[in-house]
Coordinates of C-alpha atoms in Angstrom, one line a residue:
M17 CA 10.5 -12.3 -17.6
K18 CA 11.5 -8.6 -17.9
S19 CA 13.5 -6.9 -15.0
E20 CA 12.7 -3.7 -13.7
T21 CA 15.8 -2.3 -15.8
D22 CA 14.3 -3.9 -19.0
I23 CA 10.9 -2.1 -18.5
A24 CA 12.4 1.1 -17.6
H25 CA 14.4 1.0 -20.9
Q26 CA 11.7 -0.4 -22.9
Q27 CA 9.3 2.6 -21.6
N28 CA 11.9 5.2 -21.3
G29 CA 14.9 4.4 -23.3
N30 CA 16.9 5.8 -20.2
T31 CA 18.4 3.6 -17.3
D32 CA 20.5 6.2 -16.0
W33 CA 17.8 7.7 -13.9
P34 CA 18.2 7.9 -10.0
N35 CA 16.7 4.7 -8.6
I36 CA 15.3 4.8 -5.2
Y37 CA 13.9 2.4 -2.7
I38 CA 11.7 3.5 0.1
K39 CA 11.0 1.4 3.1
Q40 CA 8.2 1.0 5.6
G41 CA 7.5 4.6 7.2
E42 CA 9.2 6.4 4.5
Y43 CA 7.9 8.9 1.8
Y44 CA 9.4 10.6 -1.1
I45 CA 8.6 13.9 -3.0
S46 CA 10.4 14.4 -6.3
D47 CA 11.8 17.7 -7.6
G48 CA 10.4 17.1 -11.2
G49 CA 13.5 15.5 -12.6
P50 CA 13.2 11.7 -13.8
V51 CA 13.4 9.3 -11.0
R52 CA 12.4 5.6 -10.4
I53 CA 11.0 4.7 -6.8
R54 CA 10.7 1.1 -5.7
T55 CA 8.9 -0.5 -2.9
V56 CA 7.4 -3.7 -1.6
L57 CA 4.0 -3.8 0.1
G58 CA 2.0 -6.3 2.3
S59 CA -0.5 -4.8 4.6
C60 CA 1.2 -1.4 4.2
V61 CA -0.4 1.3 2.1
T62 CA 1.3 3.2 -0.9
V63 CA -0.4 6.5 -1.8
T64 CA 1.1 8.1 -4.9
M65 CA 0.3 11.7 -6.0
F66 CA 1.4 13.3 -9.3
C67 CA 1.1 16.8 -10.7
P68 CA 1.4 16.6 -14.6
V69 CA 1.8 20.3 -14.8
F70 CA 5.2 20.2 -13.0
N71 CA 6.0 16.5 -13.3
I72 CA 6.3 16.5 -9.6
G73 CA 5.6 13.1 -7.9
A74 CA 5.2 11.6 -4.3
I75 CA 5.0 8.5 -2.7
T76 CA 4.4 7.2 0.8
H77 CA 4.7 3.7 2.3
S78 CA 2.6 3.6 5.8
L79 CA 2.5 0.7 8.1
L80 CA -0.4 1.4 10.2
P81 CA -3.7 3.6 10.0
F82 CA -3.0 6.1 12.3
P83 CA -1.2 6.6 15.8
L84 CA -2.8 5.1 18.8
P85 CA -4.0 7.5 21.6
G86 CA -1.1 8.5 23.7
V87 CA 1.5 8.1 21.1
R88 CA 3.7 11.1 20.7
N89 CA 3.4 12.7 17.2
D90 CA 7.1 12.8 16.5
T91 CA 7.8 14.3 13.2
N92 CA 10.1 11.4 12.5
Q93 CA 7.2 9.1 12.6
I94 CA 5.0 11.0 10.0
G95 CA 5.5 8.2 7.4
R96 CA 4.7 5.5 9.6
Y97 CA 0.9 6.3 9.6
V98 CA -1.5 6.3 6.9
N99 CA -3.4 9.5 8.0
L100 CA -0.3 11.7 8.6
S101 CA 1.9 10.6 5.5
V102 CA -1.0 11.4 3.1
R103 CA -1.6 14.8 4.7
H104 CA 2.2 15.8 4.9
V105 CA 2.7 14.8 1.4
Y106 CA -0.3 16.8 0.2
E107 CA 0.9 20.0 2.1
R108 CA 4.5 19.7 0.7
M109 CA 2.9 19.3 -2.8
M110 CA 0.6 22.5 -2.2
N111 CA 3.7 24.2 -0.9
L112 CA 5.5 23.5 -4.5
G113 CA 2.4 25.2 -6.2
V114 CA 0.6 22.0 -7.3
N115 CA -3.2 22.6 -7.8
S116 CA -5.1 19.8 -6.2
R117 CA -7.7 19.7 -8.9
T118 CA -5.2 18.7 -11.4
M119 CA -3.2 16.0 -9.0
E120 CA -3.6 12.2 -9.9
V121 CA -3.6 10.1 -6.6
K122 CA -3.4 6.4 -6.6
I123 CA -3.6 3.8 -3.8
F124 CA -1.8 0.2 -3.3
G125 CA -1.5 -2.3 -1.2
G126 CA -3.5 -3.1 2.0
G127 CA -3.2 -6.9 1.7
Q128 CA -4.7 -9.2 4.3
M129 CA -1.1 -10.9 5.2
F130 CA -2.4 -12.6 8.2
L131 CA -4.1 -15.7 8.2
P132 CA -7.5 -16.2 9.7
I133 CA -7.4 -17.3 13.4
P134 CA -8.6 -20.7 13.7
G135 CA -12.2 -20.8 15.2
K136 CA -12.5 -17.0 15.0
S137 CA -14.6 -15.3 12.2
V138 CA -12.8 -13.7 9.4
N139 CA -14.2 -10.3 10.8
T140 CA -12.3 -11.0 13.9
T141 CA -9.1 -11.4 12.3
L142 CA -6.4 -8.7 12.4
N143 CA -6.6 -7.1 9.1
I144 CA -4.3 -4.0 9.2
G145 CA -4.3 -3.9 5.4
R146 CA -7.9 -3.3 5.4
R147 CA -7.8 -0.5 7.9
N148 CA -5.0 1.0 6.1
V149 CA -7.0 1.2 3.0
E150 CA -10.1 2.7 4.8
T151 CA -7.9 5.2 6.3
A152 CA -6.1 6.3 3.1
L153 CA -9.6 6.6 1.4
K154 CA -11.2 8.8 4.4
T155 CA -8.1 11.1 4.3
I156 CA -8.0 11.5 0.5
Q157 CA -11.7 12.3 0.5
E158 CA -11.3 14.6 3.5
L159 CA -8.5 16.4 1.3
G160 CA -11.0 16.7 -1.6
L161 CA -8.7 14.7 -3.9
N162 CA -9.9 12.2 -6.8
I163 CA -8.4 8.9 -6.7
T164 CA -7.5 7.9 -10.5
A165 CA -6.2 4.3 -9.8
T166 CA -6.2 1.6 -7.0
D167 CA -4.9 -2.0 -6.4
V168 CA -5.8 -2.8 -3.0
G169 CA -6.7 -5.8 -0.6
G170 CA -6.3 -9.5 -1.6
T171 CA -4.0 -11.7 -0.1
Q172 CA -0.9 -11.0 -2.0
G173 CA 2.0 -8.5 -1.4
R174 CA 3.0 -6.2 -4.1
K175 CA 6.3 -4.8 -5.6
L176 CA 5.8 -1.3 -6.9
L177 CA 7.7 0.8 -9.5
F178 CA 7.0 4.3 -9.5
F179 CA 8.0 7.0 -12.3
A180 CA 7.6 10.1 -10.1
H181 CA 8.0 12.7 -13.0
R182 CA 5.4 10.9 -15.1
G183 CA 3.0 9.4 -12.3
D184 CA 3.2 5.9 -14.0
V185 CA 2.8 2.9 -11.5
W186 CA 3.8 -0.7 -12.4
V187 CA 2.6 -3.3 -10.0
K188 CA 3.5 -6.9 -9.7
K189 CA 1.7 -9.1 -7.4
I190 CA 3.8 -11.4 -5.1
N191 CA 2.5 -14.8 -4.3
R192 CA 3.2 -15.9 -0.6
T193 CA 4.0 -19.4 0.4
L194 CA 3.7 -20.7 3.8
N195 CA 6.5 -22.9 5.2
Q196 CA 5.6 -25.3 7.9
N197 CA 7.9 -27.7 9.8
V198 CA 6.7 -31.0 10.0
N199 CA 7.8 -33.3 12.6
Q200 CA 8.2 -36.7 11.7
S201 CA 8.6 -39.5 14.5

């Protein structure tokens, strides 16, 4: 199995590029220079935006679809929410001179990471991943952007590698395992 470094070297011939890891609630906007951005997703959603004219890329890693009523809209919290982070990154890209018609937008994550509640229907199970994806799709549609790729839903997590200067995204599904303690008397 190839490592991320092997893949980067095979694809690009250069492993000296900056390597950035973004956590939940963070986002990153490149300056057009070569950079690899990594993240790991479960129910969270990542939206990537890429401008092929300027080779500028952006990525979000949002936990929740939107702030609940009464939650203060703090600029430090923008990355936590799908609707706010997508709009914020979009506006920053527009301020850099990106034409929204040429932008490539991709969505990843939104897995069902919580097991169904015993005795409850699947529809009543907490599915924050699905709500994150729905909010991302709605926000992107409201901004008039076209989605060029998706890998959303399911019950697996994802490791992502985003080459911000090219718009390429590599996804590796993560199988989850459940550890149960069994008491033996």
